[in-house]
């Protein structure tokens, strides 16, 4: 099955109940199984600019590169898969674009953004993220976080300084330890996961997971997995019902079928000769 | 801005101590930041480690121990108005900086300039250099973390609730804190009672924020609990559920006392209990 047919993708974004404008950006490219979400920060409209640049650079560049290449191709020097490389390199490219825009235009000084992105191919997903925007996975009845926040709180949890329970009471939320566009370089965290038919992936900004308990995210995704638009609006509605203090963005990706990349005898023997 | 401790004995306030250091010690000996000259207090009795807006209390193997809000503890994440008990002395923890910034400012995501190393409250490492996202361009890039290798990732399970930390558990009362108070959620429990079919007479209490009804693949509706009340929405299936004989549209519909829902051939009544 082609990735376009195998995946159902739906995205929605909302400014929330407090903020006057939306600094989140979302974009999807179903033809290449790509979903990108960014949560911008910075004064005036700089946050929107930063998240907008991040999302458009990653979506445009990855799509462009995949027009004439397969994501399972391997790089000759690094032996890394093209899909993995594209996601990492283009998050870094977005970083450079934002950093330079911020340097050259005083009104954008210091702007930055988080990013979480998923590139689905060959029954896998490559996940690239920076900051505290998250990817979750619902498999069966179990909801798991796929990404780990780059935040002070997460580091404190990892260091055993604060328990997960206590972390909910912390006043040190919203402090990210890594962001796109703040420094000349950034190290995106990249993971590759196997995908199963029936999985539902959720990419979201912290406006969702700060306002809605994981338990409620789980029950919503589980109950409404056959109706992604309703699931998305239900998640946003719950965040808003709980105060909606930040912008809320969600991208839902449902895996309806397998989408392995066909490997013909020609491709196989070609790969064999290259070894 | 900074949080503070108010020292008192038998209800009489003795002194105030601002928590203006990353690590403050409490003890009998003079060199402590909070010195309490009483034999029931150990030389170095306890320490408070403050990381930005969060403060953690820790017993330094004192002879007579610590209490927080009357509960003995070794380690505790301090919350506003917590009362620390050491012998006859009381130290009230006041952290009111939240009221001094607007909620909007407070919620803004900011970037920490250098990745913090893992703090150890006991060792008292200095806090990390923190700056708002704007203004501090051009310092060193965050490269201290080695390049992460691509690899399979062990996802963390979150369906099982994490075990609360031993120290904090007894001190935190049953009112398990939620990140967001569910203000305005109707107190009255609503119920759906099945009127027809093999399950006639059965009651379903709508205690969750989200309850699904129906048969997957055939007809499914969801009942959501919101601050305004309970709503029914069509999820899947060719035919839409009926409420009082009227088919739902794509919109959610608020349920009223004694509404009759008809779904997959089964009739149910919605009402509030008690």
Short mmCIF file of C-alpha atoms in Angstrom, two decimals:
data_model
loop_
_atom_site.label_atom_id
_atom_site.label_comp_id
_atom_site.label_asym_id
_atom_site.label_seq_id
_atom_site.Cartn_x
_atom_site.Cartn_y
_atom_site.Cartn_z
CA UNK A 1 0.00 0.00 0.00
CA UNK A 2 1.22 3.49 -0.74
CA UNK A 3 1.86 5.65 2.27
CA UNK A 4 -0.82 8.07 1.07
CA UNK A 5 -3.45 5.33 1.29
CA UNK A 6 -2.07 3.68 4.40
CA UNK A 7 -2.20 6.78 6.59
CA UNK A 8 -5.04 9.03 7.58
CA UNK A 9 -3.72 12.40 8.73
CA UNK A 10 -5.69 15.19 10.34
CA UNK A 11 -4.43 18.39 11.93
CA UNK A 12 -6.04 21.22 13.84
CA UNK A 13 -4.77 24.26 15.68
CA UNK A 14 -6.47 26.73 18.03
CA UNK A 15 -5.24 29.90 19.78
CA UNK A 16 -6.72 28.74 23.10
CA UNK A 17 -8.74 30.85 25.53
CA UNK A 18 -6.11 33.38 26.66
CA UNK A 19 -3.70 34.20 23.87
CA UNK A 20 -4.74 36.63 21.16
CA UNK A 21 -2.69 35.01 18.44
CA UNK A 22 -1.49 31.58 17.53
CA UNK A 23 2.27 30.99 17.57
CA UNK A 24 1.94 27.32 16.66
CA UNK A 25 2.35 26.07 13.11
CA UNK A 26 1.35 22.72 11.67
CA UNK A 27 1.79 21.19 8.23
CA UNK A 28 1.44 17.75 6.67
CA UNK A 29 2.47 16.23 3.36
CA UNK A 30 0.39 13.05 3.00
CA UNK A 31 2.15 12.08 -0.25
CA UNK A 32 5.36 11.48 1.73
CA UNK A 33 3.84 10.55 5.09
CA UNK A 34 5.21 13.69 6.70
CA UNK A 35 3.75 15.62 9.65
CA UNK A 36 5.42 18.64 11.29
CA UNK A 37 4.32 20.75 14.27
CA UNK A 38 6.14 23.71 15.83
CA UNK A 39 5.44 25.95 18.83
CA UNK A 40 7.12 29.31 18.41
CA UNK A 41 8.37 31.73 21.04
CA UNK A 42 9.54 35.32 20.99
CA UNK A 43 8.07 38.80 21.29
CA UNK A 44 5.39 40.35 19.08
CA UNK A 45 4.77 38.01 16.17
CA UNK A 46 8.29 36.55 16.18
CA UNK A 47 7.02 33.25 17.58
CA UNK A 48 4.70 32.77 14.64
CA UNK A 49 7.50 33.64 12.25
CA UNK A 50 9.87 31.12 13.85
CA UNK A 51 7.38 28.24 13.92
CA UNK A 52 6.26 29.11 10.40
CA UNK A 53 9.81 29.00 9.04
CA UNK A 54 10.53 25.71 10.83
CA UNK A 55 7.48 23.96 9.48
CA UNK A 56 7.80 25.23 5.93
CA UNK A 57 11.53 24.50 5.65
CA UNK A 58 11.11 20.92 6.85
CA UNK A 59 8.02 20.14 4.77
CA UNK A 60 9.28 21.81 1.58
CA UNK A 61 12.80 20.44 1.72
CA UNK A 62 11.92 16.88 2.72
CA UNK A 63 9.18 16.68 0.07
CA UNK A 64 11.48 18.12 -2.57
CA UNK A 65 14.22 15.60 -1.82
CA UNK A 66 11.82 12.67 -1.86
CA UNK A 67 10.49 13.54 -5.32
CA UNK A 68 13.44 11.81 -6.93
CA UNK A 69 14.69 9.51 -4.19
CA UNK A 70 13.45 6.81 -1.86
CA UNK A 71 13.62 7.32 1.89
CA UNK A 72 15.19 3.87 2.27
CA UNK A 73 18.18 4.78 0.09
CA UNK A 74 21.38 4.84 2.04
CA UNK A 75 23.92 7.61 2.05
CA UNK A 76 27.20 6.40 0.59
CA UNK A 77 29.48 7.98 3.15
CA UNK A 78 27.51 7.68 6.37
CA UNK A 79 25.43 4.59 5.41
CA UNK A 80 22.50 6.36 7.01
CA UNK A 81 19.01 6.08 5.58
CA UNK A 82 17.90 9.04 3.52
CA UNK A 83 14.66 9.43 5.52
CA UNK A 84 16.57 9.79 8.78
CA UNK A 85 19.11 12.12 7.25
CA UNK A 86 16.50 14.33 5.64
CA UNK A 87 14.62 14.87 8.84
CA UNK A 88 17.73 15.67 10.87
CA UNK A 89 19.39 17.87 8.25
CA UNK A 90 16.28 19.87 7.54
CA UNK A 91 15.55 20.57 11.20
CA UNK A 92 19.11 21.90 11.29
CA UNK A 93 18.45 23.86 8.12
CA UNK A 94 15.34 25.37 9.72
CA UNK A 95 17.49 26.23 12.73
CA UNK A 96 19.95 28.12 10.54
CA UNK A 97 17.17 29.98 8.69
CA UNK A 98 15.53 31.14 11.91
CA UNK A 99 18.83 32.02 13.53
CA UNK A 100 19.90 34.14 10.57
CA UNK A 101 16.51 35.83 10.24
CA UNK A 102 16.69 36.70 13.92
CA UNK A 103 20.21 38.06 13.57
CA UNK A 104 19.41 40.24 10.58
CA UNK A 105 16.05 41.63 11.76
CA UNK A 106 16.01 43.24 15.19
CA UNK A 107 12.28 42.67 15.70
CA UNK A 108 12.88 38.92 15.43
CA UNK A 109 15.86 38.89 17.75
CA UNK A 110 15.91 35.85 19.97
CA UNK A 111 12.95 34.10 18.35
CA UNK A 112 12.88 30.33 18.42
CA UNK A 113 10.59 27.37 18.20
CA UNK A 114 10.11 23.80 19.29
CA UNK A 115 9.52 21.20 16.64
CA UNK A 116 8.18 17.66 16.48
CA UNK A 117 8.06 15.82 13.18
CA UNK A 118 7.26 12.36 11.90
CA UNK A 119 8.25 10.86 8.55
CA UNK A 120 6.40 7.61 7.88
CA UNK A 121 7.83 5.12 5.37
CA UNK A 122 8.48 1.42 5.03
CA UNK A 123 6.34 0.48 8.05
CA UNK A 124 8.35 2.74 10.29
CA UNK A 125 8.31 6.29 11.49
CA UNK A 126 11.31 8.54 11.92
CA UNK A 127 10.65 10.99 14.72
CA UNK A 128 12.66 14.19 15.05
CA UNK A 129 12.09 16.66 17.84
CA UNK A 130 13.56 19.62 19.68
CA UNK A 131 11.99 21.16 22.78
CA UNK A 132 8.77 20.23 24.56
CA UNK A 133 6.37 19.51 21.72
CA UNK A 134 5.50 15.85 21.90
CA UNK A 135 4.63 12.75 19.97
CA UNK A 136 2.40 10.14 21.60
CA UNK A 137 1.45 6.73 20.29
CA UNK A 138 -1.75 4.84 20.96
CA UNK A 139 -1.25 1.12 20.36
CA UNK A 140 -4.18 -1.02 21.40
CA UNK A 141 -5.36 0.61 24.58
CA UNK A 142 -1.95 1.85 25.67
CA UNK A 143 -0.86 5.44 25.21
CA UNK A 144 2.87 6.05 25.36
CA UNK A 145 5.04 9.11 24.89
CA UNK A 146 7.40 8.62 22.00
CA UNK A 147 9.42 11.79 22.60
CA UNK A 148 11.01 13.00 25.79
CA UNK A 149 10.77 16.72 26.41
CA UNK A 150 13.90 18.82 26.28
CA UNK A 151 12.83 20.72 29.37
CA UNK A 152 14.16 21.54 32.79
CA UNK A 153 11.35 19.58 34.39
CA UNK A 154 12.08 16.44 32.37
CA UNK A 155 15.75 16.66 33.31
CA UNK A 156 14.78 16.98 36.95
CA UNK A 157 12.53 13.94 36.62
CA UNK A 158 15.35 12.00 34.98
CA UNK A 159 17.76 13.08 37.69
CA UNK A 160 15.42 11.84 40.40
CA UNK A 161 15.08 15.31 41.87
CA UNK A 162 11.36 15.45 41.42
CA UNK A 163 8.81 12.69 41.01
CA UNK A 164 6.44 12.55 38.07
CA UNK A 165 3.60 13.24 40.50
CA UNK A 166 5.32 16.27 42.02
CA UNK A 167 6.27 17.56 38.58
CA UNK A 168 2.63 18.42 38.01
CA UNK A 169 2.90 20.95 40.84
CA UNK A 170 6.13 22.47 39.62
CA UNK A 171 6.26 26.14 38.82
CA UNK A 172 9.15 25.55 36.46
CA UNK A 173 7.05 24.50 33.49
CA UNK A 174 7.63 25.99 30.06
CA UNK A 175 11.42 26.03 30.34
CA UNK A 176 12.87 24.27 27.36
CA UNK A 177 16.53 23.30 27.30
CA UNK A 178 16.76 23.01 23.52
CA UNK A 179 15.05 25.03 20.82
CA UNK A 180 15.27 25.62 17.07
CA UNK A 181 16.71 28.98 15.97
CA UNK A 182 18.16 30.17 19.26
CA UNK A 183 21.77 29.22 18.55
CA UNK A 184 23.78 28.73 15.39
CA UNK A 185 23.44 24.98 15.74
CA UNK A 186 20.99 22.53 17.19
CA UNK A 187 21.00 18.79 17.78
CA UNK A 188 17.62 17.28 16.93
CA UNK A 189 16.74 14.09 18.77
CA UNK A 190 15.95 11.37 16.25
CA UNK A 191 14.29 8.01 16.83
CA UNK A 192 13.11 5.29 14.47
CA UNK A 193 10.12 3.20 15.51
CA UNK A 194 8.31 0.30 13.92
CA UNK A 195 4.72 1.09 13.03
CA UNK A 196 1.82 -1.34 13.35
CA UNK A 197 -1.52 -1.22 11.59
CA UNK A 198 -4.03 0.35 13.98
CA UNK A 199 -1.53 2.67 15.68
CA UNK A 200 -2.61 6.27 16.20
CA UNK A 201 0.11 8.90 16.51
CA UNK A 202 -0.49 12.28 18.11
CA UNK A 203 1.84 15.22 17.65
CA UNK A 204 0.97 18.12 19.93
CA UNK A 205 2.15 21.40 21.39
CA UNK A 206 2.38 21.79 25.18
CA UNK A 207 -0.90 23.71 25.10
CA UNK A 208 -2.51 20.27 24.96
CA UNK A 209 -0.49 18.18 27.40
CA UNK A 210 -0.17 20.96 30.00
CA UNK A 211 -3.95 21.29 30.15
CA UNK A 212 -5.18 17.74 29.58
CA UNK A 213 -4.17 14.68 31.58
CA UNK A 214 -2.54 11.81 29.69
CA UNK A 215 -5.41 9.66 30.90
CA UNK A 216 -7.94 11.87 29.12
CA UNK A 217 -5.79 12.00 25.98
CA UNK A 218 -5.73 8.21 26.05
CA UNK A 219 -9.47 7.80 26.45
CA UNK A 220 -10.17 10.34 23.70
CA UNK A 221 -7.83 8.73 21.19
CA UNK A 222 -9.05 5.27 22.05
CA UNK A 223 -12.73 6.12 21.87
CA UNK A 224 -12.57 8.36 18.82
CA UNK A 225 -9.85 6.70 16.74
CA UNK A 226 -12.32 6.00 13.93
CA UNK A 227 -13.17 9.68 13.65
CA UNK A 228 -9.95 11.72 13.65
CA UNK A 229 -11.55 15.15 13.09
CA UNK A 230 -13.78 14.57 16.11
CA UNK A 231 -10.84 13.29 18.17
CA UNK A 232 -8.82 16.41 17.30
CA UNK A 233 -11.60 18.82 18.16
CA UNK A 234 -12.37 16.90 21.36
CA UNK A 235 -8.72 17.19 22.49
CA UNK A 236 -8.69 20.93 21.78
CA UNK A 237 -12.04 21.36 23.49
CA UNK A 238 -10.78 19.60 26.63
CA UNK A 239 -7.72 21.87 26.74
CA UNK A 240 -9.95 24.92 26.38
CA UNK A 241 -12.45 23.65 28.95
CA UNK A 242 -9.53 23.35 31.39
CA UNK A 243 -8.44 26.94 30.80
CA UNK A 244 -6.78 26.91 27.36
CA UNK A 245 -3.87 28.99 28.62
CA UNK A 246 -1.71 28.39 25.56
CA UNK A 247 -2.14 27.73 21.86
CA UNK A 248 -3.20 24.15 21.18
CA UNK A 249 -2.17 22.18 18.11
CA UNK A 250 -2.62 18.54 17.28
CA UNK A 251 -1.77 16.32 14.33
CA UNK A 252 -3.28 12.85 14.31
CA UNK A 253 -1.91 10.07 12.13
CA UNK A 254 -3.78 6.79 11.94
CA UNK A 255 -2.18 3.75 10.36
CA UNK A 256 -4.81 1.96 8.29
CA UNK A 257 -2.54 -0.43 6.42
CA UNK A 258 1.02 -1.57 5.87
CA UNK A 259 3.22 0.63 3.72
CA UNK A 260 6.48 -1.18 3.12
CA UNK A 261 8.63 0.14 0.30
CA UNK A 262 8.64 -2.39 -2.56
CA UNK A 263 12.03 -3.95 -3.05
CA UNK A 264 12.19 -5.70 -6.44
CA UNK A 265 14.83 -8.31 -7.37
CA UNK A 266 16.63 -5.59 -9.26
CA UNK A 267 16.82 -3.33 -6.23
CA UNK A 268 17.90 -6.27 -4.08
CA UNK A 269 20.67 -7.44 -6.37
CA UNK A 270 21.80 -3.88 -6.82
CA UNK A 271 22.08 -3.51 -3.07
CA UNK A 272 23.93 -6.86 -2.92
CA UNK A 273 26.51 -5.72 -5.45
CA UNK A 274 27.08 -2.53 -3.54
CA UNK A 275 28.07 -4.35 -0.38
CA UNK B 1 9.96 37.64 44.55
CA UNK B 2 11.85 34.99 46.27
CA UNK B 3 10.05 32.56 48.47
CA UNK B 4 10.59 32.84 52.20
CA UNK B 5 10.41 30.99 55.48
CA UNK B 6 8.73 32.42 58.56
CA UNK B 7 10.13 31.04 61.80
CA UNK B 8 7.76 30.87 64.74
CA UNK B 9 7.36 29.13 68.09
CA UNK B 10 4.09 28.70 69.97
CA UNK B 11 2.41 30.96 67.44
CA UNK B 12 4.82 33.87 67.94
CA UNK B 13 6.71 34.94 64.83
CA UNK B 14 10.46 35.09 65.46
CA UNK B 15 12.06 35.87 62.14
CA UNK B 16 11.74 35.76 58.34
CA UNK B 17 14.27 34.20 55.99
CA UNK B 18 14.16 34.88 52.24
CA UNK B 19 15.13 31.82 50.18
CA UNK B 20 17.70 33.73 48.20
CA UNK B 21 20.34 31.03 47.91
CA UNK B 22 20.28 27.88 45.90
CA UNK B 23 20.87 25.87 49.04
CA UNK B 24 19.94 27.07 52.51
CA UNK B 25 20.71 25.06 55.60
CA UNK B 26 18.71 24.90 58.81
CA UNK B 27 20.42 23.86 62.05
CA UNK B 28 21.59 24.64 65.55
CA UNK B 29 25.11 25.76 64.66
CA UNK B 30 25.71 29.41 63.85
CA UNK B 31 26.94 28.93 60.29
CA UNK B 32 23.51 27.75 59.15
CA UNK B 33 21.44 30.14 57.05
CA UNK B 34 18.55 29.48 59.40
CA UNK B 35 20.18 29.06 62.80
CA UNK B 36 17.89 27.83 65.61
CA UNK B 37 19.67 27.69 68.93
CA UNK B 38 17.85 24.83 70.58
CA UNK B 39 19.13 21.42 71.69
CA UNK B 40 16.33 19.58 69.90
CA UNK B 41 17.75 20.89 66.64
CA UNK B 42 20.71 19.05 65.12
CA UNK B 43 23.88 20.92 64.19
CA UNK B 44 22.94 20.67 60.54
CA UNK B 45 19.33 19.61 60.60
CA UNK B 46 17.88 20.18 57.15
CA UNK B 47 18.47 21.91 53.83
CA UNK B 48 16.23 23.62 51.30
CA UNK B 49 17.33 23.48 47.69
CA UNK B 50 15.67 25.99 45.39
CA UNK B 51 15.69 25.51 41.64
CA UNK B 52 14.12 28.56 40.01
CA UNK B 53 10.61 28.64 41.48
CA UNK B 54 10.63 25.20 43.07
CA UNK B 55 11.99 24.47 46.56
CA UNK B 56 12.79 21.06 48.00
CA UNK B 57 13.22 20.31 51.69
CA UNK B 58 15.61 17.58 52.75
CA UNK B 59 16.47 16.07 56.15
CA UNK B 60 20.24 15.98 56.75
CA UNK B 61 20.08 12.86 58.95
CA UNK B 62 18.95 14.91 61.91
CA UNK B 63 18.48 13.26 65.29
CA UNK B 64 14.90 14.33 65.84
CA UNK B 65 13.69 14.48 62.25
CA UNK B 66 11.38 16.78 60.32
CA UNK B 67 7.68 17.20 59.86
CA UNK B 68 5.80 18.89 57.08
CA UNK B 69 2.17 19.75 57.90
CA UNK B 70 2.39 17.33 60.81
CA UNK B 71 3.67 14.40 58.76
CA UNK B 72 7.21 13.10 59.34
CA UNK B 73 9.27 13.32 56.17
CA UNK B 74 12.78 12.96 54.84
CA UNK B 75 12.36 14.83 51.60
CA UNK B 76 9.54 17.07 50.45
CA UNK B 77 8.67 19.29 47.49
CA UNK B 78 7.52 22.44 49.27
CA UNK B 79 4.19 24.00 48.36
CA UNK B 80 2.96 27.45 49.35
CA UNK B 81 1.88 27.57 53.03
CA UNK B 82 3.54 24.29 53.97
CA UNK B 83 4.56 24.26 57.62
CA UNK B 84 7.86 22.60 58.49
CA UNK B 85 8.11 21.40 62.06
CA UNK B 86 11.47 21.05 63.83
CA UNK B 87 11.00 20.32 67.54
CA UNK B 88 8.80 23.11 68.90
CA UNK B 89 9.70 25.41 66.03
CA UNK B 90 7.60 26.02 62.94
CA UNK B 91 8.86 27.28 59.60
CA UNK B 92 6.14 28.37 57.22
CA UNK B 93 7.01 28.30 53.54
CA UNK B 94 5.56 31.22 51.57
CA UNK B 95 5.95 31.28 47.83
CA UNK B 96 3.82 33.96 46.29
CA UNK B 97 5.74 34.95 43.21
CA UNK B 98 2.96 33.63 41.02
CA UNK B 99 0.78 36.57 41.98
CA UNK B 100 3.46 39.01 40.98
CA UNK B 101 3.62 38.13 37.33
CA UNK B 102 0.64 38.04 35.05
CA UNK B 103 -0.46 34.54 34.19
CA UNK B 104 0.27 35.25 30.54
CA UNK B 105 3.91 36.10 31.25
CA UNK B 106 4.24 33.16 33.51
CA UNK B 107 3.02 30.71 30.93
CA UNK B 108 5.39 31.86 28.22
CA UNK B 109 7.80 29.22 27.12
CA UNK B 110 11.39 30.26 27.55
CA UNK B 111 14.68 28.75 26.58
CA UNK B 112 17.41 27.92 29.01
CA UNK B 113 20.71 28.95 27.58
CA UNK B 114 22.92 26.11 28.70
CA UNK B 115 21.63 22.63 29.25
CA UNK B 116 21.53 22.08 32.99
CA UNK B 117 23.49 19.20 34.30
CA UNK B 118 21.54 17.02 36.61
CA UNK B 119 21.27 18.77 39.94
CA UNK B 120 21.80 16.93 43.11
CA UNK B 121 19.99 18.63 45.94
CA UNK B 122 22.53 17.28 48.41
CA UNK B 123 25.53 18.61 46.54
CA UNK B 124 23.93 21.94 45.82
CA UNK B 125 25.18 22.72 42.35
CA UNK B 126 24.65 26.30 41.26
CA UNK B 127 21.53 26.93 39.20
CA UNK B 128 21.84 27.07 35.48
CA UNK B 129 22.09 30.23 33.55
CA UNK B 130 18.62 31.15 32.51
CA UNK B 131 17.43 33.77 30.11
CA UNK B 132 14.22 34.58 28.32
CA UNK B 133 14.07 33.59 24.68
CA UNK B 134 14.81 37.09 23.55
CA UNK B 135 17.80 39.25 24.31
CA UNK B 136 20.61 36.81 24.87
CA UNK B 137 21.71 35.91 21.37
CA UNK B 138 25.20 34.84 20.58
CA UNK B 139 26.39 32.84 23.53
CA UNK B 140 27.71 29.35 23.25
CA UNK B 141 25.66 26.81 21.35
CA UNK B 142 24.08 23.94 23.19
CA UNK B 143 26.44 21.31 22.05
CA UNK B 144 27.48 19.67 25.24
CA UNK B 145 25.22 16.76 24.61
CA UNK B 146 26.89 14.33 22.30
CA UNK B 147 25.23 13.75 18.99
CA UNK B 148 22.45 11.35 19.60
CA UNK B 149 22.62 8.22 17.60
CA UNK B 150 19.60 7.09 15.75
CA UNK B 151 18.18 4.02 17.26
CA UNK B 152 15.16 2.21 18.43
CA UNK B 153 13.52 3.97 21.24
CA UNK B 154 12.00 2.47 24.32
CA UNK B 155 8.86 4.42 24.83
CA UNK B 156 7.89 5.21 28.39
CA UNK B 157 4.64 3.65 29.46
CA UNK B 158 2.30 6.14 30.91
CA UNK B 159 -0.83 4.16 31.46
CA UNK B 160 0.52 2.81 34.72
CA UNK B 161 0.68 5.66 37.22
CA UNK B 162 4.15 6.45 38.42
CA UNK B 163 5.01 5.45 41.95
CA UNK B 164 4.99 8.62 44.04
CA UNK B 165 8.25 9.45 45.67
CA UNK B 166 8.52 7.91 49.09
CA UNK B 167 9.30 11.13 50.81
CA UNK B 168 6.61 13.25 49.30
CA UNK B 169 3.80 10.75 49.43
CA UNK B 170 2.86 10.95 53.10
CA UNK B 171 3.02 14.71 53.18
CA UNK B 172 0.71 15.23 50.26
CA UNK B 173 -2.87 14.68 51.31
CA UNK B 174 -5.31 12.55 49.39
CA UNK B 175 -6.45 15.41 47.20
CA UNK B 176 -4.19 14.24 44.41
CA UNK B 177 -3.24 17.45 42.67
CA UNK B 178 -4.14 17.81 39.05
CA UNK B 179 -2.28 20.18 36.78
CA UNK B 180 -5.49 21.99 36.09
CA UNK B 181 -8.33 22.32 38.51
CA UNK B 182 -11.41 21.01 36.83
CA UNK B 183 -13.34 24.06 37.78
CA UNK B 184 -16.97 24.04 36.93
CA UNK B 185 -17.27 20.36 36.11
CA UNK B 186 -20.77 19.46 37.16
CA UNK B 187 -20.77 17.95 40.61
CA UNK B 188 -23.88 15.93 40.02
CA UNK B 189 -23.19 12.52 38.56
CA UNK B 190 -25.14 11.79 35.43
CA UNK B 191 -26.38 8.35 34.58
CA UNK B 192 -27.53 6.59 31.45
CA UNK B 193 -30.04 3.84 32.07
CA UNK B 194 -30.77 1.24 29.40
CA UNK B 195 -34.51 1.02 28.71
CA UNK B 196 -34.77 -1.73 26.08
CA UNK B 197 -32.94 -4.86 24.96
CA UNK B 198 -31.20 -7.56 26.98
CA UNK B 199 -29.47 -5.05 29.26
CA UNK B 200 -32.67 -3.20 30.13
CA UNK B 201 -32.52 -1.70 33.60
CA UNK B 202 -28.74 -1.41 33.71
CA UNK B 203 -27.27 1.90 34.78
CA UNK B 204 -24.07 3.45 33.53
CA UNK B 205 -22.60 6.23 35.64
CA UNK B 206 -20.90 8.91 33.56
CA UNK B 207 -17.91 9.44 35.86
CA UNK B 208 -15.33 9.75 33.12
CA UNK B 209 -14.85 12.80 30.93
CA UNK B 210 -15.56 10.63 27.94
CA UNK B 211 -17.87 7.63 27.64
CA UNK B 212 -18.60 5.81 24.41
CA UNK B 213 -21.88 4.06 23.67
CA UNK B 214 -22.80 1.67 20.89
CA UNK B 215 -21.17 -1.00 18.79
CA UNK B 216 -17.88 -0.25 16.99
CA UNK B 217 -18.29 -0.53 13.22
CA UNK B 218 -22.07 -0.21 13.51
CA UNK B 219 -22.96 2.91 15.44
CA UNK B 220 -20.97 4.72 18.09
CA UNK B 221 -21.68 7.91 20.01
CA UNK B 222 -19.61 9.60 22.69
CA UNK B 223 -20.86 11.31 25.83
CA UNK B 224 -18.52 14.05 27.03
CA UNK B 225 -18.54 15.75 30.40
CA UNK B 226 -17.78 19.46 30.13
CA UNK B 227 -18.00 22.42 32.51
CA UNK B 228 -21.34 23.31 30.92
CA UNK B 229 -22.78 19.82 31.29
CA UNK B 230 -22.97 16.60 29.30
CA UNK B 231 -22.94 16.39 25.51
CA UNK B 232 -23.58 13.64 23.00
CA UNK B 233 -21.73 13.47 19.66
CA UNK B 234 -21.95 11.04 16.77
CA UNK B 235 -18.64 9.19 16.20
CA UNK B 236 -19.15 6.51 13.57
CA UNK B 237 -21.79 4.61 11.69
CA UNK B 238 -24.05 5.41 8.77
CA UNK B 239 -27.02 6.32 10.91
CA UNK B 240 -26.93 8.98 13.59
CA UNK B 241 -28.19 8.46 17.12
CA UNK B 242 -31.60 9.87 18.05
CA UNK B 243 -32.26 12.08 21.05
CA UNK B 244 -35.97 12.24 21.91
CA UNK B 245 -36.69 10.85 18.44
CA UNK B 246 -34.64 13.50 16.67
CA UNK B 247 -31.47 12.53 14.78
CA UNK B 248 -28.22 14.21 15.78
CA UNK B 249 -26.39 16.37 13.30
CA UNK B 250 -22.60 16.55 13.10
CA UNK B 251 -22.73 18.92 16.07
CA UNK B 252 -22.58 17.95 19.71
CA UNK B 253 -25.89 18.18 21.52
CA UNK B 254 -26.24 19.00 25.19
CA UNK B 255 -28.20 16.43 27.15
CA UNK B 256 -31.01 17.40 29.49
CA UNK B 257 -32.63 15.52 32.32
CA UNK B 258 -34.70 12.56 31.06
CA UNK B 259 -33.58 12.85 27.44
CA UNK B 260 -34.04 9.53 25.65
CA UNK B 261 -31.13 8.40 23.49
CA UNK B 262 -31.67 5.78 20.80
CA UNK B 263 -28.57 4.11 19.47
CA UNK B 264 -28.07 0.87 17.54
CA UNK B 265 -31.68 -0.04 18.27
CA UNK B 266 -31.35 0.42 22.04
CA UNK B 267 -33.16 3.12 24.00
CA UNK B 268 -31.50 4.78 26.97
CA UNK B 269 -32.48 7.50 29.37
CA UNK B 270 -30.15 10.24 30.57
CA UNK B 271 -30.64 11.76 34.00
CA UNK B 272 -28.78 13.20 36.96
CA UNK B 273 -28.47 11.13 40.08
CA UNK B 274 -29.34 12.27 43.54
#
